[in-house]
XYZ file of N, CA and C in Angstrom:
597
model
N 6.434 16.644 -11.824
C 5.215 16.138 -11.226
C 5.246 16.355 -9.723
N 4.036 16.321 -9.083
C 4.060 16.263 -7.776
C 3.255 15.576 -7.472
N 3.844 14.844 -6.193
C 3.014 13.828 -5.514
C 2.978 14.161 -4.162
N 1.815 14.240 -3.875
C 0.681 14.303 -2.216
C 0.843 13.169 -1.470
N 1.594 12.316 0.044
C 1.462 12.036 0.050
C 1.807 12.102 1.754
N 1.587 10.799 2.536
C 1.829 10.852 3.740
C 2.723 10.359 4.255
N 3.285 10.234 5.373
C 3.893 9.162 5.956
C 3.429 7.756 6.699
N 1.838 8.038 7.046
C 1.427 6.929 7.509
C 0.374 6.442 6.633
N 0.312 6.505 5.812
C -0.613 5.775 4.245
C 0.194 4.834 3.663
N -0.691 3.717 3.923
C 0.048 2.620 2.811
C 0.101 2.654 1.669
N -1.247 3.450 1.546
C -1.561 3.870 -0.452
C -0.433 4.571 -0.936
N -0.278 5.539 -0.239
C 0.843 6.586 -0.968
C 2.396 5.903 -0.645
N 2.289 5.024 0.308
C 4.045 4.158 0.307
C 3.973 3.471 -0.521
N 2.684 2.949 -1.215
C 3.121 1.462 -2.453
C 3.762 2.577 -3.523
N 2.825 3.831 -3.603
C 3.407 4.376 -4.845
C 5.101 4.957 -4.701
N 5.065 5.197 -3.288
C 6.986 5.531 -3.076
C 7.650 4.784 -3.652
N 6.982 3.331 -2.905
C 7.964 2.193 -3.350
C 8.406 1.854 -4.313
N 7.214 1.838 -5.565
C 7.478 1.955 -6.863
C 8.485 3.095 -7.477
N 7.968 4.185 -7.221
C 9.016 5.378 -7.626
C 10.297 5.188 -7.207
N 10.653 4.615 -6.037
C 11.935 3.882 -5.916
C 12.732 3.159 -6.346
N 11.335 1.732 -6.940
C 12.169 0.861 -7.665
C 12.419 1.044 -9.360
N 11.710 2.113 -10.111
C 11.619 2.680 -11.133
C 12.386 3.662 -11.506
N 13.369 4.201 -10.132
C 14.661 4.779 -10.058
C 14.185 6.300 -11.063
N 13.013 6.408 -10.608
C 12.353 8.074 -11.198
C 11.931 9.162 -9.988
N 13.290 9.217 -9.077
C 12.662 10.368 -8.085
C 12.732 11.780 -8.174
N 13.992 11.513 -9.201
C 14.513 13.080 -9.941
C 13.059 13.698 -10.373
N 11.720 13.174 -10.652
C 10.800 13.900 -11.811
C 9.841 13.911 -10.730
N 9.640 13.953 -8.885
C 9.370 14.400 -8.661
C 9.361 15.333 -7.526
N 8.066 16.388 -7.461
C 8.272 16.990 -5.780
C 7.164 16.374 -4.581
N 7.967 15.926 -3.942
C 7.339 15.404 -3.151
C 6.832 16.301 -1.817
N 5.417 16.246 -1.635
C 4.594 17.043 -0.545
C 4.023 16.002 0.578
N 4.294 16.466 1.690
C 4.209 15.251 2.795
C 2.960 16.618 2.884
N 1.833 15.875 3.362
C 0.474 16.823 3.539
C -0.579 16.127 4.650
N -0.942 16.391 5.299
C -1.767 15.470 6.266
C -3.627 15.632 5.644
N -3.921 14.676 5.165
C -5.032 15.094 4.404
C -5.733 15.052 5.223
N -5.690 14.698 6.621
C -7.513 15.303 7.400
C -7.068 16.784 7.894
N -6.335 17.343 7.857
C -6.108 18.538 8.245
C -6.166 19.386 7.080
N -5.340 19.323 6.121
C -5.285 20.523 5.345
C -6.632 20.451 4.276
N -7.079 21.573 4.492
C -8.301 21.878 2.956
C -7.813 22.372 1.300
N -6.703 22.254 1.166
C -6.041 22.486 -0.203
C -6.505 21.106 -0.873
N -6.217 19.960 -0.290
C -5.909 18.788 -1.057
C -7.432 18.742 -1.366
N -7.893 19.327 -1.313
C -9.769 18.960 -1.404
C -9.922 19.911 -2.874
N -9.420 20.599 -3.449
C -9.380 21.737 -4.292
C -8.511 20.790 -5.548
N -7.690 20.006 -5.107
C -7.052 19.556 -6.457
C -7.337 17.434 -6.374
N -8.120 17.401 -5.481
C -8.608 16.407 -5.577
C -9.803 15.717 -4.523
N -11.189 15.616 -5.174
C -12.364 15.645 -4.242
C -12.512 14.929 -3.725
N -11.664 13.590 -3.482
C -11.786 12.557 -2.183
C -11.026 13.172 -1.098
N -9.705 14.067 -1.216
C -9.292 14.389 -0.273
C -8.133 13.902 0.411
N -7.802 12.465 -0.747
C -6.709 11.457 0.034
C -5.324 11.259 -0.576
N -4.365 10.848 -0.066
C -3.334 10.419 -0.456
C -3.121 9.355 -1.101
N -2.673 8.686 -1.704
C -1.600 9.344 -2.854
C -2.304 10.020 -3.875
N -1.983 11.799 -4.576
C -2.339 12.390 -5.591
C -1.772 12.697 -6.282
N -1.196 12.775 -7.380
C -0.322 13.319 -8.390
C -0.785 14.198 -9.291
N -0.057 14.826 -9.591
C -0.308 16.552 -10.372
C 0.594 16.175 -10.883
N 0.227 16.117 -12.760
C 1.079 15.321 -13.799
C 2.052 17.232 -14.180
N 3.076 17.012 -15.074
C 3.278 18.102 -15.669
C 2.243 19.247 -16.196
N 1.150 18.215 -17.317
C 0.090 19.168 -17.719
C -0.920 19.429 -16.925
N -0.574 19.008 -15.487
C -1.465 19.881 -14.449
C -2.982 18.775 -14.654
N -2.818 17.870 -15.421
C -3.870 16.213 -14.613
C -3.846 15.878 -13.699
N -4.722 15.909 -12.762
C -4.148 15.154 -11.494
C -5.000 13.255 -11.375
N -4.186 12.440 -10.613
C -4.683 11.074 -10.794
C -4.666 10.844 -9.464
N -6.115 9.995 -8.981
C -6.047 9.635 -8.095
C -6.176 8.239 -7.920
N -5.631 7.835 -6.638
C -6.403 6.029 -6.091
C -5.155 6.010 -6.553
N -3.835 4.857 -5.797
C -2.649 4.601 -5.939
C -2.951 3.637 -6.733
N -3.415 2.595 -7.368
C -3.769 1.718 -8.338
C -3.283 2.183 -9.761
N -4.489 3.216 -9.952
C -4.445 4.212 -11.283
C -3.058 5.158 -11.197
N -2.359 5.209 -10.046
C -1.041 6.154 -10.497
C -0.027 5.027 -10.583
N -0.297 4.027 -9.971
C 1.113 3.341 -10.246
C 0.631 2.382 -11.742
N -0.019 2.449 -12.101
C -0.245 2.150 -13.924
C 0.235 3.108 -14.313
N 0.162 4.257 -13.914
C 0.433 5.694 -14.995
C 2.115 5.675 -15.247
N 2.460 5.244 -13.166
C 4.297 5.503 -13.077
C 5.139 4.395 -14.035
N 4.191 3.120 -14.447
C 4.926 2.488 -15.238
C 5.043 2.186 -16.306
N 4.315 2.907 -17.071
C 4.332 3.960 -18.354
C 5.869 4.382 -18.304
N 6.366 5.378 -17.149
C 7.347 5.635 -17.635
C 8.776 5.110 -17.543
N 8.657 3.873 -17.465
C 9.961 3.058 -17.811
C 9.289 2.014 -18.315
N 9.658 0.807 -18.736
C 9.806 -0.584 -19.096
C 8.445 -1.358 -18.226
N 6.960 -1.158 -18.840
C 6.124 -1.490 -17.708
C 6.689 -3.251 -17.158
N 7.246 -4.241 -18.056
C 7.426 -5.252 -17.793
C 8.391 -5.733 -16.254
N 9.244 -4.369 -15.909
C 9.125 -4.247 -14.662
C 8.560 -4.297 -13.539
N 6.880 -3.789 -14.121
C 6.449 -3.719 -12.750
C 4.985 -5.097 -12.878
N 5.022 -4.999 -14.204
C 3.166 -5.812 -14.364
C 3.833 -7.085 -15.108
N 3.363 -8.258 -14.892
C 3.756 -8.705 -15.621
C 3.265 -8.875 -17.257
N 3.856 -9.300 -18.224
C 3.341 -9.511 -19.488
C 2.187 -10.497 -19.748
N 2.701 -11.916 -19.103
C 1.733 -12.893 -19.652
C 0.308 -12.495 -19.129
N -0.672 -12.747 -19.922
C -1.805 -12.459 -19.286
C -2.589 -13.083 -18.439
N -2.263 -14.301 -17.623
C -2.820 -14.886 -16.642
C -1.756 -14.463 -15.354
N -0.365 -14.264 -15.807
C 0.499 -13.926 -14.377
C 0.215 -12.448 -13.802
N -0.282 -12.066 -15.382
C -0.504 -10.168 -15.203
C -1.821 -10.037 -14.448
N -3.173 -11.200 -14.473
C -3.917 -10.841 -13.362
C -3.966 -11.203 -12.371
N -3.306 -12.335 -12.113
C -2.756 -12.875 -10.591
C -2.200 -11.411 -10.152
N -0.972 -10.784 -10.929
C -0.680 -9.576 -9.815
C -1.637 -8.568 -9.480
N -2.400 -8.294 -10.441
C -3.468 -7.177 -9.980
C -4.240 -7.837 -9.010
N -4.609 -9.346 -9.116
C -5.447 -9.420 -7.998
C -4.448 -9.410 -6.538
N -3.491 -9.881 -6.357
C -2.513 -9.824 -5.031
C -2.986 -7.980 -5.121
N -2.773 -6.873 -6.210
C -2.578 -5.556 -5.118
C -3.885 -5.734 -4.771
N -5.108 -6.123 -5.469
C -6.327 -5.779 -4.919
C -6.680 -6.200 -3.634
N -6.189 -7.406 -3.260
C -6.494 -7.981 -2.086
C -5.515 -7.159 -1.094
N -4.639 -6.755 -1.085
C -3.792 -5.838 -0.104
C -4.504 -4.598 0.060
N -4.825 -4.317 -1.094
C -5.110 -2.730 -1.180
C -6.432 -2.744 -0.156
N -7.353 -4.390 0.104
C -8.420 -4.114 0.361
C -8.241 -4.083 2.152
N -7.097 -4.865 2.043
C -6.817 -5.254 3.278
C -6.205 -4.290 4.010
N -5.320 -3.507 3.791
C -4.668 -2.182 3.830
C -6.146 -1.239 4.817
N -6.849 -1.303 4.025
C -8.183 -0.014 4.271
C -8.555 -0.448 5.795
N -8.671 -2.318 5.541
C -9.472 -2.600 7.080
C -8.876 -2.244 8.157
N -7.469 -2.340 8.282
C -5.930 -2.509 8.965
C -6.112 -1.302 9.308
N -6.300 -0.002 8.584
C -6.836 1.431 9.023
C -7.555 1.689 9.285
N -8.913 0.910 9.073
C -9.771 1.240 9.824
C -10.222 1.213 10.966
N -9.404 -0.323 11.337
C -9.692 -0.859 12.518
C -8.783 -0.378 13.799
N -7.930 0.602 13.296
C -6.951 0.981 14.196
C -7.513 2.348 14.325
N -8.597 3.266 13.457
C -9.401 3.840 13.242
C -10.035 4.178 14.674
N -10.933 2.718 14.584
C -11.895 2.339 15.554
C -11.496 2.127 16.900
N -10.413 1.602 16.848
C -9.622 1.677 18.376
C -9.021 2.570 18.837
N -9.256 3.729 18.274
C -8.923 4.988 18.868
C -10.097 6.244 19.222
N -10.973 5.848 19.076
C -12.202 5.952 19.383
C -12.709 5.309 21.243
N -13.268 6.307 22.048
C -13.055 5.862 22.906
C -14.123 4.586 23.088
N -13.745 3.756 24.058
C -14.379 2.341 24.166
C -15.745 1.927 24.020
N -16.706 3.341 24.306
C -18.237 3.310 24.431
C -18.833 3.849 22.994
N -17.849 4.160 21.858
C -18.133 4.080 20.965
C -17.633 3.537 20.168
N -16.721 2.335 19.887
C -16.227 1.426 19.416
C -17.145 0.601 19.078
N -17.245 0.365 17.824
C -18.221 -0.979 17.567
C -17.838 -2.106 17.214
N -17.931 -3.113 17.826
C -17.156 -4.373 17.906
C -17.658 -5.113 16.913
N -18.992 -5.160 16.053
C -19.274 -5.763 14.863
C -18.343 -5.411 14.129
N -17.710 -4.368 13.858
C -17.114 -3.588 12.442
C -15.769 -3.883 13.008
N -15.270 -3.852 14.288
C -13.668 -4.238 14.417
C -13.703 -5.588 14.584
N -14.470 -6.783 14.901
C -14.651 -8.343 14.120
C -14.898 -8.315 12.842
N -14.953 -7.536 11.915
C -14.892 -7.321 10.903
C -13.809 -7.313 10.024
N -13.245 -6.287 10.792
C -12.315 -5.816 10.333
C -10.716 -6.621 10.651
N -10.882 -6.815 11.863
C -9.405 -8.070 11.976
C -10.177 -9.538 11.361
N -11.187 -9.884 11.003
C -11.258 -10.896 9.811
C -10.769 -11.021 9.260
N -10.953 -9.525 8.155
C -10.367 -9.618 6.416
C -8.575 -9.931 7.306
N -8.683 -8.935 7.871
C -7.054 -9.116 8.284
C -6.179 -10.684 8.238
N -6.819 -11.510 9.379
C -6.651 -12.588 9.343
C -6.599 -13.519 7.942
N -7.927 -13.521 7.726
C -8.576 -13.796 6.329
C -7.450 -14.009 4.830
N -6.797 -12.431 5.405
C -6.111 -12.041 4.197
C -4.471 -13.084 4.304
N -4.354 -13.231 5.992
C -2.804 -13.705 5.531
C -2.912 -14.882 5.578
N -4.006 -15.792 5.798
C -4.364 -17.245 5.749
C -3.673 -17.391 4.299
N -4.737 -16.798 3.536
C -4.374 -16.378 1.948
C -3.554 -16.265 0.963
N -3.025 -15.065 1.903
C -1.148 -14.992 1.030
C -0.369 -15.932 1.658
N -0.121 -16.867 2.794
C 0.592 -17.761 3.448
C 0.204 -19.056 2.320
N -0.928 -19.409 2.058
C -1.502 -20.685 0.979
C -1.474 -19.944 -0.194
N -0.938 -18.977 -0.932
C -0.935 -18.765 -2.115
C 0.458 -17.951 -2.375
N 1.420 -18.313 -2.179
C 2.571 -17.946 -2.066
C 3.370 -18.093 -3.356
N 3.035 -19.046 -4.259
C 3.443 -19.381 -5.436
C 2.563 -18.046 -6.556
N 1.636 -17.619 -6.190
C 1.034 -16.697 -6.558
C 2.059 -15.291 -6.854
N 3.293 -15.585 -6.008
C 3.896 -14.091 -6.300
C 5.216 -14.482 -6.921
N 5.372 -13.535 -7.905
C 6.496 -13.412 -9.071
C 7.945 -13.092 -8.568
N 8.633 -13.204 -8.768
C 10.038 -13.615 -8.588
C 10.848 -11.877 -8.934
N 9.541 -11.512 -9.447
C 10.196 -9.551 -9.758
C 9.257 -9.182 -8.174
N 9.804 -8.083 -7.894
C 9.263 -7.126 -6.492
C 8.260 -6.439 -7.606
N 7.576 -6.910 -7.995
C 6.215 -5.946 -9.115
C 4.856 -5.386 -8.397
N 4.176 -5.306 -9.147
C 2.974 -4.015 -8.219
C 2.274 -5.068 -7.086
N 2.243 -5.950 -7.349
C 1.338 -7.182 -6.467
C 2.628 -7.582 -5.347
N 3.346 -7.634 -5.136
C 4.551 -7.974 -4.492
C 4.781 -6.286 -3.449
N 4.532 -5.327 -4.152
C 4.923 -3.933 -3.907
C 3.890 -3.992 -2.721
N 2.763 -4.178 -2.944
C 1.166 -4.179 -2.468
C 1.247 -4.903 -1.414
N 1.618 -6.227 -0.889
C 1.544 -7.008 -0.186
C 2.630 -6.535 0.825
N 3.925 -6.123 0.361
C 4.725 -5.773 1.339
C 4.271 -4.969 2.427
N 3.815 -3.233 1.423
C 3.367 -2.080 2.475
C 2.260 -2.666 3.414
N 1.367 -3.587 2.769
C 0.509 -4.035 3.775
C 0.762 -4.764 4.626
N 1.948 -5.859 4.774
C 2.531 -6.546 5.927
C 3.122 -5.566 6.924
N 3.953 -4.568 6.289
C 4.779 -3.354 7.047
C 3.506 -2.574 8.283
N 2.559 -2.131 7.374
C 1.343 -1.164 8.016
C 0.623 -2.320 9.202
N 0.755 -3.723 8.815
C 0.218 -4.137 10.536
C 0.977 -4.085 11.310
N 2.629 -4.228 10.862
C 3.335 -3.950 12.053
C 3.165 -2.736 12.609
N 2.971 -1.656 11.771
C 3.433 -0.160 11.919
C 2.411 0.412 12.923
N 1.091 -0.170 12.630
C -0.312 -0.107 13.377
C -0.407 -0.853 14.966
N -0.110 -2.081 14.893
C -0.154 -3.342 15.413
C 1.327 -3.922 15.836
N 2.218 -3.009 16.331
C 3.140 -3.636 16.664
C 3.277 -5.156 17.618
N 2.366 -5.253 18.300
C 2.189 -6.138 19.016
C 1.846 -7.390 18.972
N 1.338 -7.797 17.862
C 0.807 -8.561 16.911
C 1.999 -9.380 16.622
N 1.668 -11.294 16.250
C 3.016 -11.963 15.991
C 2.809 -12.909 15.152
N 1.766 -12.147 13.935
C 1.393 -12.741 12.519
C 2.368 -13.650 12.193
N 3.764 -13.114 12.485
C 5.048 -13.983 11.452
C 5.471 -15.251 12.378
N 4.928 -16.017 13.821
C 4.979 -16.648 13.892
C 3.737 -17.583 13.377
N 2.853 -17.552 13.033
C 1.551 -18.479 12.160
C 1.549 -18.298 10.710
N 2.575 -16.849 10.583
C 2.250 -17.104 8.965
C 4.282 -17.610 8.632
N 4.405 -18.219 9.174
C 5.960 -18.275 9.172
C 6.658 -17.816 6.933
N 6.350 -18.693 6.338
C 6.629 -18.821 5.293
C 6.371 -17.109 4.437
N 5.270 -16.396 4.712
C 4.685 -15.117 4.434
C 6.060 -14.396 5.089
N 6.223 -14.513 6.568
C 6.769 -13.969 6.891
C 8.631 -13.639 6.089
N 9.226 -14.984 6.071
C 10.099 -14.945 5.232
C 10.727 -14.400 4.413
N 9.495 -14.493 2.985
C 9.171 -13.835 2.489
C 9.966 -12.144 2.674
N 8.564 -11.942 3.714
C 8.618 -10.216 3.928
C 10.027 -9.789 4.859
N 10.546 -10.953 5.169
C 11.820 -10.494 5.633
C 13.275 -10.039 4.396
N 12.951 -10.493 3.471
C 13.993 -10.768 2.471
C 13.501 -9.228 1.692
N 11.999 -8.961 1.766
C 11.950 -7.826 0.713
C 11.689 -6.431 1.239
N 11.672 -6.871 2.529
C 11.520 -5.190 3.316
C 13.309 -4.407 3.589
N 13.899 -4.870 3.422
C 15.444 -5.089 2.980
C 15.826 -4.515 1.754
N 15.006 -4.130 0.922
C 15.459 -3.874 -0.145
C 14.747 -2.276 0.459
N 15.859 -1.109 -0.755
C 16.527 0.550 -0.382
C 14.918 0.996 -0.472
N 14.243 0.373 -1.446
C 12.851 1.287 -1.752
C 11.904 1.194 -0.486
N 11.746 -0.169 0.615
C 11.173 -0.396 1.608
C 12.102 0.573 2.640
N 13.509 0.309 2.867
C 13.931 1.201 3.938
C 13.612 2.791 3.378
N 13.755 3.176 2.170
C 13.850 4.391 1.945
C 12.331 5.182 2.142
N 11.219 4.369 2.488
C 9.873 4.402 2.874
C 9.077 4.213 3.732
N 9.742 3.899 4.757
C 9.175 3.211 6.179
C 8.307 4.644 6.917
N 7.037 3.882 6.956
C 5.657 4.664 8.157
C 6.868 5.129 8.904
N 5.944 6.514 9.366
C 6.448 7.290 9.974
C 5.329 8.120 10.650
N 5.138 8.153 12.132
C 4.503 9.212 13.105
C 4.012 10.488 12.723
């Protein structure tokens, strides 16, 4: 298989992370690709974005959601999702809320690179909302996450990592102390170091 992906995408690090902790890197090739630059990735997939996978039979899957369902297919999914069916949608909703939060976190760093007279300050109050919004959230819903590093746990990490990675300056982990914790104990583990944003 091959996987499309970046170094500064959170989408395509949740799916590293997983492939890490699923101990399946042997099955693939990995392509570091900058998707606003290159026009290939537009030919084998029409959004254009990272993370993409090109299965053996030449399927390709997009949206890191739908590939990391696919990656845990191939081991023991109870690894990554949980079984019961109320804990199993608590985790999908934790990636959803990261995944959503993830986008703003890029966008808004997006927007601040944009020079000042075209910056729109509705959409970057917007956008550090959800931000905020989001770790109010995971700080009061902390019991919400499972005791396995699973896709909702996977999700929340890259997205704590990507405000630092974005936002170094930022000192979330003194207001979200307990969140923070947390993300100290699991960014520590080989699949987070073996994945860390990169320039």
């Amino acid at each position: 298989m091959q996987l499309y992906y970046s170094l500064t995408s959170p989408f395509a690090r949740k799916v590293c992370v997983l492939i890490q902790e699923l101990k399946i890197q042997d099955q693939f090739e990995m392509i570091k690709i900058d998707p606003w630059t290159n026009p290939d990735l537009r030919q084998i997939n029409p959004l254009s974005k990272v993370p993409t996978l090109v299965l053996n039979h030449k399927e390709v899957l997009f949206d890191s959601a739908l590939i990391c369902e696919y990656l845990s297919t191939l081991k023991d999914k109870a690894l990554i999702y949980p079984t019961e069916r109320v804990e199993y949608f608590k985790s999908l909703r934790l990636q959803a809320l990261a995944d959503g939060a993830m986008a703003a976190v890029g966008r808004c760093y997006a927007e601040l690179k944009k020079p000042e007279h075209l910056q729109s300050q509705d959409m970057l109050q917007r956008f550090q909302a959800t931000q905020v919004a989001t770790l109010i959230w995971l700080e009061q819903h902390l019991d919400n996450f499972t005791k396995n590093f699973g896709i909702g746990e996977i999700s929340v990490a890259c997205l704590l990592a990507y405000i630092d990675f974005r936002f170094p300056e930022q000192d979330w982990k003194i207001k979200y102390s307990q969140l923070a914790a947390w993300f100290e104990q699991v960014k520590a583990r080989d699949s987070m170091q073996f994945t860390q944003y990169q320039v």
